[in-house]
mmCIF file with all atom_site columns, C-alpha atoms in Angstrom:
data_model
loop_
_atom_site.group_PDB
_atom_site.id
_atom_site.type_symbol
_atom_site.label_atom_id
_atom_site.label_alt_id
_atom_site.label_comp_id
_atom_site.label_asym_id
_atom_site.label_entity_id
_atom_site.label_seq_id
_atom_site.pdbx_PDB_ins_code
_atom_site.Cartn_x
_atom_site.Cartn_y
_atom_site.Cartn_z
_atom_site.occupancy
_atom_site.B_iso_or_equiv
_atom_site.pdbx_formal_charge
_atom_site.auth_seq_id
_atom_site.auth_comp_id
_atom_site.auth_asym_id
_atom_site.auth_atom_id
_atom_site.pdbx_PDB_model_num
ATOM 1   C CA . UNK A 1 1   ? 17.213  42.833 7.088  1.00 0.00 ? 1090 UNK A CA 1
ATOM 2   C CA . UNK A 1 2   ? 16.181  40.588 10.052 1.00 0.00 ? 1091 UNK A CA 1
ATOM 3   C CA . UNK A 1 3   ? 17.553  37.026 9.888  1.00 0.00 ? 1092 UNK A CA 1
ATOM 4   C CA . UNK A 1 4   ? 14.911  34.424 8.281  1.00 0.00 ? 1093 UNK A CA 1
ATOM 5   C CA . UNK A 1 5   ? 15.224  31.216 10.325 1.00 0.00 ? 1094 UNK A CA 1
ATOM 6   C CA . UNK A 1 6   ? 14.033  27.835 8.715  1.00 0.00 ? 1095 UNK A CA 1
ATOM 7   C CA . UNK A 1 7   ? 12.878  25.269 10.862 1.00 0.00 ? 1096 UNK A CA 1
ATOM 8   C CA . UNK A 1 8   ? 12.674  21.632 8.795  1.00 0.00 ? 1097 UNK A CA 1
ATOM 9   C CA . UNK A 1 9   ? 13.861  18.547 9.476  1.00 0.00 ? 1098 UNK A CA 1
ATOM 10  C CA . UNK A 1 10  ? 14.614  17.488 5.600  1.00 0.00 ? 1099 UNK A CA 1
ATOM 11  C CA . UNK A 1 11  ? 17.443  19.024 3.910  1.00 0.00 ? 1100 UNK A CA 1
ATOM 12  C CA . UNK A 1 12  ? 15.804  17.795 0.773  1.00 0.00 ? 1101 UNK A CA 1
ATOM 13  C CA . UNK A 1 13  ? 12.961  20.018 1.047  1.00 0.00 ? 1102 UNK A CA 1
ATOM 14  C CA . UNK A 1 14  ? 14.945  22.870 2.427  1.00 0.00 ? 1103 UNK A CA 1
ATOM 15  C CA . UNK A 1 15  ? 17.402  22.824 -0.183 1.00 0.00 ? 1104 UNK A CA 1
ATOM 16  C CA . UNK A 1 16  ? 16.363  24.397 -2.691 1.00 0.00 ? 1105 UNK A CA 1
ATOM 17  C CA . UNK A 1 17  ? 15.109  27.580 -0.571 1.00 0.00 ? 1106 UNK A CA 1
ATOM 18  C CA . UNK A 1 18  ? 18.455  27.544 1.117  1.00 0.00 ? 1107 UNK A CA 1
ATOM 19  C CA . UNK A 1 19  ? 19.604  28.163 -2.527 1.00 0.00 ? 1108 UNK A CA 1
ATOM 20  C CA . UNK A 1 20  ? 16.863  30.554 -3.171 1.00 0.00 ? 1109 UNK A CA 1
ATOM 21  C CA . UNK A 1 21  ? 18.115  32.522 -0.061 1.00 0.00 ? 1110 UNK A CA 1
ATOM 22  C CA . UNK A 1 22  ? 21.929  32.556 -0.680 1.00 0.00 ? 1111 UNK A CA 1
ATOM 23  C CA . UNK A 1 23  ? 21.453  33.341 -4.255 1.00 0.00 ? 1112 UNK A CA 1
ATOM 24  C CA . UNK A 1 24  ? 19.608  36.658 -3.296 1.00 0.00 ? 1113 UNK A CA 1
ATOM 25  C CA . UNK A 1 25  ? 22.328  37.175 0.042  1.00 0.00 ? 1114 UNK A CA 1
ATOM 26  C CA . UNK A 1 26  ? 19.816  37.447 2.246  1.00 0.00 ? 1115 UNK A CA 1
ATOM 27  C CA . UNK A 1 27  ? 20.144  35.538 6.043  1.00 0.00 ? 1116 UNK A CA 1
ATOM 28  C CA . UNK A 1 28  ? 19.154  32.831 7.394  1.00 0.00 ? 1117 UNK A CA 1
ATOM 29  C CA . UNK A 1 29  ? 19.854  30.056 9.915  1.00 0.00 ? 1118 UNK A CA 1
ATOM 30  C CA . UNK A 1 30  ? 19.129  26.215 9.365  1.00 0.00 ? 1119 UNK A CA 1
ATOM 31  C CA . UNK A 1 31  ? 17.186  25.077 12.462 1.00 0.00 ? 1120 UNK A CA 1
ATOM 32  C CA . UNK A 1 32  ? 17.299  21.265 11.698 1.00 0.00 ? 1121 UNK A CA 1
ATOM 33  C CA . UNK A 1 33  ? 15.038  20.084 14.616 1.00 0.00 ? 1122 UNK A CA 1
ATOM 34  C CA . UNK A 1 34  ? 16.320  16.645 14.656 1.00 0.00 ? 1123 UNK A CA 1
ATOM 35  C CA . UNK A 1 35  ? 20.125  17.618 14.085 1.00 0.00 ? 1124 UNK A CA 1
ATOM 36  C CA . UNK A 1 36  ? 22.256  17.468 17.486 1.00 0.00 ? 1125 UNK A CA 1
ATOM 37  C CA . UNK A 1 37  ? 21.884  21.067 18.622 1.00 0.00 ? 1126 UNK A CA 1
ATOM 38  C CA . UNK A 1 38  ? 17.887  20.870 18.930 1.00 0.00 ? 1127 UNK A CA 1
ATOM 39  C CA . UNK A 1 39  ? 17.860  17.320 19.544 1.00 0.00 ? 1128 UNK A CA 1
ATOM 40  C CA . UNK A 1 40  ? 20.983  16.844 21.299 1.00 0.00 ? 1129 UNK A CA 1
ATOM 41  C CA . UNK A 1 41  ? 21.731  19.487 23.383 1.00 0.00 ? 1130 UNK A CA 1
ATOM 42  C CA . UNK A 1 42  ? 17.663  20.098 24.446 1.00 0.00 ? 1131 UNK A CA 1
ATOM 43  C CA . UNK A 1 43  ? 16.021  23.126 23.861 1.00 0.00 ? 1132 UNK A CA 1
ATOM 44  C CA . UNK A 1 44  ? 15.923  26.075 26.686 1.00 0.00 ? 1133 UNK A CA 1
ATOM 45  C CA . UNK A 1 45  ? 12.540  27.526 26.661 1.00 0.00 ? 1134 UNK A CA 1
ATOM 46  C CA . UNK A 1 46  ? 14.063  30.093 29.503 1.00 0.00 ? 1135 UNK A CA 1
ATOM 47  C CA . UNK A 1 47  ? 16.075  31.764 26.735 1.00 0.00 ? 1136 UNK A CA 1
ATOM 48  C CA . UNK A 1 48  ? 15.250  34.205 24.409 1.00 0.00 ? 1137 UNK A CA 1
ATOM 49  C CA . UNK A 1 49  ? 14.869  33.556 21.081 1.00 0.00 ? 1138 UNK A CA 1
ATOM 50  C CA . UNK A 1 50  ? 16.767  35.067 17.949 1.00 0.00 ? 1139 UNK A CA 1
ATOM 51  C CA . UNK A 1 51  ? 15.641  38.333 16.103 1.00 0.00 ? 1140 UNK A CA 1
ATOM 52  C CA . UNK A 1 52  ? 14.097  37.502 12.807 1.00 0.00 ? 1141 UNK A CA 1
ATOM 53  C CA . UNK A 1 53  ? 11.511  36.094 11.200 1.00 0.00 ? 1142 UNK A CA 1
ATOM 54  C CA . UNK A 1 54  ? 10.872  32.013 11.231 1.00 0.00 ? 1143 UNK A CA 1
ATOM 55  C CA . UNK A 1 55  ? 9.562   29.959 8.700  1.00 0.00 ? 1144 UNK A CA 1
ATOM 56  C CA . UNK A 1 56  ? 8.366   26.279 9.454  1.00 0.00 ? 1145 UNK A CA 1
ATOM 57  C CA . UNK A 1 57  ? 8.729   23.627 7.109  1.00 0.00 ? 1146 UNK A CA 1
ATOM 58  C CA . UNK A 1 58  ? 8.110   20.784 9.404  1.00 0.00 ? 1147 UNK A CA 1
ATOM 59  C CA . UNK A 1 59  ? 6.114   18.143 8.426  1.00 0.00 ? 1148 UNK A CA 1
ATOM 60  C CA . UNK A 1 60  ? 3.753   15.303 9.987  1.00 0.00 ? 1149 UNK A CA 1
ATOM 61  C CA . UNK A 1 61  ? 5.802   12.581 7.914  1.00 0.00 ? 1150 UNK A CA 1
ATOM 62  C CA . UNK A 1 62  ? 9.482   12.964 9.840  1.00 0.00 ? 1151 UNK A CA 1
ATOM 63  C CA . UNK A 1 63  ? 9.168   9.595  11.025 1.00 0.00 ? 1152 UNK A CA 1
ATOM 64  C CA . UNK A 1 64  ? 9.168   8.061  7.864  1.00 0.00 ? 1153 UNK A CA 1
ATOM 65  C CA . UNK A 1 65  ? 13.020  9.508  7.648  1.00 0.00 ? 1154 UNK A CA 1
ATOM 66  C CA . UNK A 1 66  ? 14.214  8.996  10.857 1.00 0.00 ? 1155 UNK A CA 1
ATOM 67  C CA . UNK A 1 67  ? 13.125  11.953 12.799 1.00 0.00 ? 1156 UNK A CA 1
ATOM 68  C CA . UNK A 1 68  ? 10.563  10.355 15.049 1.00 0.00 ? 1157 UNK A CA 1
ATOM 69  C CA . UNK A 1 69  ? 10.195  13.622 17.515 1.00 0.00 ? 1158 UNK A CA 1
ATOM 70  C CA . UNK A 1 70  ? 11.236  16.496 15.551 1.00 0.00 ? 1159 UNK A CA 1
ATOM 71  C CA . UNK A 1 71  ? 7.375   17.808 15.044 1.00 0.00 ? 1160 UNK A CA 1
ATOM 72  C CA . UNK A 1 72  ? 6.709   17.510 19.034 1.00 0.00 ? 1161 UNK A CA 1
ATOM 73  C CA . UNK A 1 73  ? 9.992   19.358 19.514 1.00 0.00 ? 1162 UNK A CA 1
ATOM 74  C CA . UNK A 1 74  ? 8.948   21.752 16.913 1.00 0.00 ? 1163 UNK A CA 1
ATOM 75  C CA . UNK A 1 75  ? 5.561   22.009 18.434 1.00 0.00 ? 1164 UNK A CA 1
ATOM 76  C CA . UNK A 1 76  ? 6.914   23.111 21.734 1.00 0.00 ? 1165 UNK A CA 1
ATOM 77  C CA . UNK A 1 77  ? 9.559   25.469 19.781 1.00 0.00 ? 1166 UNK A CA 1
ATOM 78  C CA . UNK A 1 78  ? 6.767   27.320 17.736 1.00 0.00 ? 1167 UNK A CA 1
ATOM 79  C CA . UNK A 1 79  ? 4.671   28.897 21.106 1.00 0.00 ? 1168 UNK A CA 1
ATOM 80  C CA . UNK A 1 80  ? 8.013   29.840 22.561 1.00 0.00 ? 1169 UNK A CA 1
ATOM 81  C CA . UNK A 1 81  ? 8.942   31.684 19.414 1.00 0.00 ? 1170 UNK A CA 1
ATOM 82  C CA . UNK A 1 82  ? 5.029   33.341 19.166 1.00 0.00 ? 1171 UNK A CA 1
ATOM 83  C CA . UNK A 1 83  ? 5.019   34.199 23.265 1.00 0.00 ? 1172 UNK A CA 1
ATOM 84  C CA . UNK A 1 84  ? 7.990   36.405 22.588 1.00 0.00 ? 1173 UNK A CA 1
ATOM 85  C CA . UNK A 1 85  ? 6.730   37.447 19.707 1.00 0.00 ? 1174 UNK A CA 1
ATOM 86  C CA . UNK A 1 86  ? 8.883   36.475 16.713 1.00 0.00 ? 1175 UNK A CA 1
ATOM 87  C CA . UNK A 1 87  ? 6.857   36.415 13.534 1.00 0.00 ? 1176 UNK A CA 1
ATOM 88  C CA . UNK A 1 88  ? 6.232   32.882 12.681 1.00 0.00 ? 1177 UNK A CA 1
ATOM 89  C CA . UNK A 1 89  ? 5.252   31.294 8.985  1.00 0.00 ? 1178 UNK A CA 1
ATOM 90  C CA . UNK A 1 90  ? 3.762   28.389 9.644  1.00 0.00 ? 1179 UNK A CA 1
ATOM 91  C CA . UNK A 1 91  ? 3.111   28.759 12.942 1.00 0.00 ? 1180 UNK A CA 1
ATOM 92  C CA . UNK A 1 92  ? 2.139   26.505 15.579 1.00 0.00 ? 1181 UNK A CA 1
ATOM 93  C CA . UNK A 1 93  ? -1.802  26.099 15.093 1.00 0.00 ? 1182 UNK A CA 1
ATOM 94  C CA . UNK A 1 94  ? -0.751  25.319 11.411 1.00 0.00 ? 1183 UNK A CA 1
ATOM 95  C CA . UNK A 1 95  ? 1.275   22.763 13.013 1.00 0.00 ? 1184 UNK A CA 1
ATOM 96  C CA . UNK A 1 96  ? -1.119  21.460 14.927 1.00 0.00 ? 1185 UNK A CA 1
ATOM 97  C CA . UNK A 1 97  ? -3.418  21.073 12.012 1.00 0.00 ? 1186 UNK A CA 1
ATOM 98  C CA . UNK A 1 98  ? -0.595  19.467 10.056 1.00 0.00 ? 1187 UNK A CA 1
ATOM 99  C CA . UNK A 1 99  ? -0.247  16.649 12.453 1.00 0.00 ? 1188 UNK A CA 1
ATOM 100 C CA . UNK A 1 100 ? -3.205  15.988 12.863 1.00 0.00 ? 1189 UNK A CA 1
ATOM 101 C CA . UNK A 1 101 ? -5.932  14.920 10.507 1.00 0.00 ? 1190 UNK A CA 1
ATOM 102 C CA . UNK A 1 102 ? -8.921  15.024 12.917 1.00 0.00 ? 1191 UNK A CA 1
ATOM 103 C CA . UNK A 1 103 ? -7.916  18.860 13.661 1.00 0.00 ? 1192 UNK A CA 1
ATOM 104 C CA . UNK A 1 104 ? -7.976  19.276 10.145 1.00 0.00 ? 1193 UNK A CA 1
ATOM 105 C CA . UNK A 1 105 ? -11.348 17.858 9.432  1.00 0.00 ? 1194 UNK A CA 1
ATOM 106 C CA . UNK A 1 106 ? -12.523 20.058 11.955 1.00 0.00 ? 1195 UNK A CA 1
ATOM 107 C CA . UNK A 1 107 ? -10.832 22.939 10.807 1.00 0.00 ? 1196 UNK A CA 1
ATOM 108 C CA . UNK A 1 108 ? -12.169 22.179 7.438  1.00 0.00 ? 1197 UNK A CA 1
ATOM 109 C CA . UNK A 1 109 ? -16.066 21.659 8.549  1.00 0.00 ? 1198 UNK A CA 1
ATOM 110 C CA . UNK A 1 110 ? -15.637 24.430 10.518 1.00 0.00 ? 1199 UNK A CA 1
ATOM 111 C CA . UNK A 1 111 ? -14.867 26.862 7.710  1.00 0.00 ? 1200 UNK A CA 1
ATOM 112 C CA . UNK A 1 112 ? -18.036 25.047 5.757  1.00 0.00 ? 1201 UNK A CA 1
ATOM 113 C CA . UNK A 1 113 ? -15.966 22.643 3.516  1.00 0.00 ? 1202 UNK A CA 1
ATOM 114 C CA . UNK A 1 114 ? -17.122 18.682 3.390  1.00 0.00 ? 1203 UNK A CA 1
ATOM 115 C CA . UNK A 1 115 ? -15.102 15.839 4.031  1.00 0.00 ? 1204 UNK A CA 1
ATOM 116 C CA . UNK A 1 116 ? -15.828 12.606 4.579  1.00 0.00 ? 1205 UNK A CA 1
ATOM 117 C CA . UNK A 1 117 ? -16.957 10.440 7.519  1.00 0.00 ? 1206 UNK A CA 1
ATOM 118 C CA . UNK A 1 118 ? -13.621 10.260 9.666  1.00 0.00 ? 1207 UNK A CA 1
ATOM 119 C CA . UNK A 1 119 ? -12.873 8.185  13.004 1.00 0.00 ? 1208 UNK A CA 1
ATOM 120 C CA . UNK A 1 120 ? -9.755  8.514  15.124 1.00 0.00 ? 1209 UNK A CA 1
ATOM 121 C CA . UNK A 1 121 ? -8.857  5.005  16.663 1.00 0.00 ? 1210 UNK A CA 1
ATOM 122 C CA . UNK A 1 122 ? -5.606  4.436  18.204 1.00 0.00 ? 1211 UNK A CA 1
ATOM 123 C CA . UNK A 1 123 ? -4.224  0.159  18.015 1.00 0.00 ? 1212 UNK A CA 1
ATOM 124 C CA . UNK A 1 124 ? -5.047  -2.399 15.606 1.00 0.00 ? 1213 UNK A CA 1
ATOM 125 C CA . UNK A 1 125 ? -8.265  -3.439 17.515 1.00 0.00 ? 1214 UNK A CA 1
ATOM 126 C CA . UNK A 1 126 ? -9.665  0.199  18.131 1.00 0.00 ? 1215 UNK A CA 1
ATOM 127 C CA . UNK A 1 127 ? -8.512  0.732  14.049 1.00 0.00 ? 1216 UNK A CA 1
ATOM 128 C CA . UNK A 1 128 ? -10.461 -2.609 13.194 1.00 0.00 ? 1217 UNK A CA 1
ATOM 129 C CA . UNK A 1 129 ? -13.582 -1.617 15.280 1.00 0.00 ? 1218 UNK A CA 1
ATOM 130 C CA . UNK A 1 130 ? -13.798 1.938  13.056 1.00 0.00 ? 1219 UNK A CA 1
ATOM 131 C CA . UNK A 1 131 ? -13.181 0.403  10.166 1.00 0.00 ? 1220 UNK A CA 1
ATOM 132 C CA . UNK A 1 132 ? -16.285 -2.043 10.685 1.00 0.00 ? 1221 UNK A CA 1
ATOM 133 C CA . UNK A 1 133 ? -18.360 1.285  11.778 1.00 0.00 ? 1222 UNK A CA 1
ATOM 134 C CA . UNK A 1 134 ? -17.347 3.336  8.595  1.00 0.00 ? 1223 UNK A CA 1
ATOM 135 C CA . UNK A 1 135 ? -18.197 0.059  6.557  1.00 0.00 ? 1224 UNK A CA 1
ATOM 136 C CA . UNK A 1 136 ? -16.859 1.180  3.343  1.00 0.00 ? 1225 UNK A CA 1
ATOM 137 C CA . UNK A 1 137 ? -13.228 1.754  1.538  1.00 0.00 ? 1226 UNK A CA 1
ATOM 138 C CA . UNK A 1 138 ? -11.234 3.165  3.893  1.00 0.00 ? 1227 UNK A CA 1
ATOM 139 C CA . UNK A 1 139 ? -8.036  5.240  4.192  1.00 0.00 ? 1228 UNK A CA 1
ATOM 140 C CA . UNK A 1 140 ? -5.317  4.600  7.574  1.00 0.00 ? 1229 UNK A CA 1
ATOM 141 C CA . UNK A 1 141 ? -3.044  7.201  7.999  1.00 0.00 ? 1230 UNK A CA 1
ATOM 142 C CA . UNK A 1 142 ? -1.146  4.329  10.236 1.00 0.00 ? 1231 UNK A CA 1
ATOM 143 C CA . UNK A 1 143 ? -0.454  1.986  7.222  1.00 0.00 ? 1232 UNK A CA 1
ATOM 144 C CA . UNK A 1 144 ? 3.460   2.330  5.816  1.00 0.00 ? 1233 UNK A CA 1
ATOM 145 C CA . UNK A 1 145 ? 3.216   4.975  2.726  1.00 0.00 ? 1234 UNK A CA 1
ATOM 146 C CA . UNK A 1 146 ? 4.268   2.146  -0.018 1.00 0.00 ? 1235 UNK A CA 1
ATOM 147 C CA . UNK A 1 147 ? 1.247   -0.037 1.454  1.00 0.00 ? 1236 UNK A CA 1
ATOM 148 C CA . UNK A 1 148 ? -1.849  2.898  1.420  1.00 0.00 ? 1237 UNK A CA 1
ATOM 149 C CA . UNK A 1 149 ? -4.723  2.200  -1.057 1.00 0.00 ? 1238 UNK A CA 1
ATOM 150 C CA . UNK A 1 150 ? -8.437  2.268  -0.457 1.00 0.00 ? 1239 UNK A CA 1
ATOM 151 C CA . UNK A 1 151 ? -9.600  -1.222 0.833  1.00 0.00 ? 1240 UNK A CA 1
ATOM 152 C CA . UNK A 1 152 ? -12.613 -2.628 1.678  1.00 0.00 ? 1241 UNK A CA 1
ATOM 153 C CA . UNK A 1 153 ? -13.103 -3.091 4.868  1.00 0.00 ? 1242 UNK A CA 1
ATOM 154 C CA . UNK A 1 154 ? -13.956 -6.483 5.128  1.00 0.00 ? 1243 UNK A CA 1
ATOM 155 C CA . UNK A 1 155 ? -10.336 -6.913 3.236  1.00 0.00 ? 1244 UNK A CA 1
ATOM 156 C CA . UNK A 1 156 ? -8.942  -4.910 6.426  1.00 0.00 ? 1245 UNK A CA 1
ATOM 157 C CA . UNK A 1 157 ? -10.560 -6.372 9.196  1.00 0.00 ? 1246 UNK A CA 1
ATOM 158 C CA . UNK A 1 158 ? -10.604 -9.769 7.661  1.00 0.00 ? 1247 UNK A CA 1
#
């Protein structure tokens, strides 16, 4: 059986598959993107990757526990892995779409499903000028998890 390699950056999420996999012997490798061996010691895109099959489980919100540039490491990882072609879950266009909420509003229009009216702005005053244009409650993906909740937007900009 070909080696399943999970690449995460939260040990809380991964634990219990970790468990999953042991409990049923099968193999695997941890790839903690933001432990010292990824994040540390760089990654060599002129290698060759591992046999096996790889399973992402990163996630948009690694900032929020420390791991600031663990999905732009994994984002580079994830084409290296599909030009030599591993077999990738997760791979990198789900990444991409992961990351990125305008990507998947477009993703999501394109396949004929609504959502609402969304801006990208980057800084406070290109955030402030949206949020005047959308001129309704509105959700930023920018504001600290414990503070998010629909506002209106003279409440935001005011």
């Amino acid at each position: 059986m070909s080696k399943i390699h999970v690449i995460h950056e939260n040990d809380a999420w991964t634990d219990p598959l970790i468990a999953a996999l042991e409990a049923r012997n099968l193999p695997y490798a941890s790839w903690h993107m933001a432990e010292e061996r990824f994040a540390g010691d760089g990654f060599d895109p002129a290698q060759e990757p591992p046999e096996g099959v790889f399973y992402s489980r990163m996630s948009a919100s690694a900032h929020t526990r420390g791991h600031r540039f663990a999905p732009e490491l994994t984002a580079s990882v994830l084409p290296w892995l599909e030009a030599h072609g591993r077999r990738v879950i997760n791979n990198s266009r789900a990444l991409g779409l992961e990351i990125s909420k305008l990507a998947q509003y477009g993703a999501l229009e394109a396949a004929g499903i609504r959502t609402p009216r969304t801006l990208g702005a980057v800084g406070r005053e290109a955030t402030l000028q949206a949020a005047r244009r959308l001129g309704k409650p509105l959700h930023s993906q920018t504001q600290p998890r414990r503070h998010r909740r629909r506002r209106p937007v003279g409440e935001f900009c005011g």
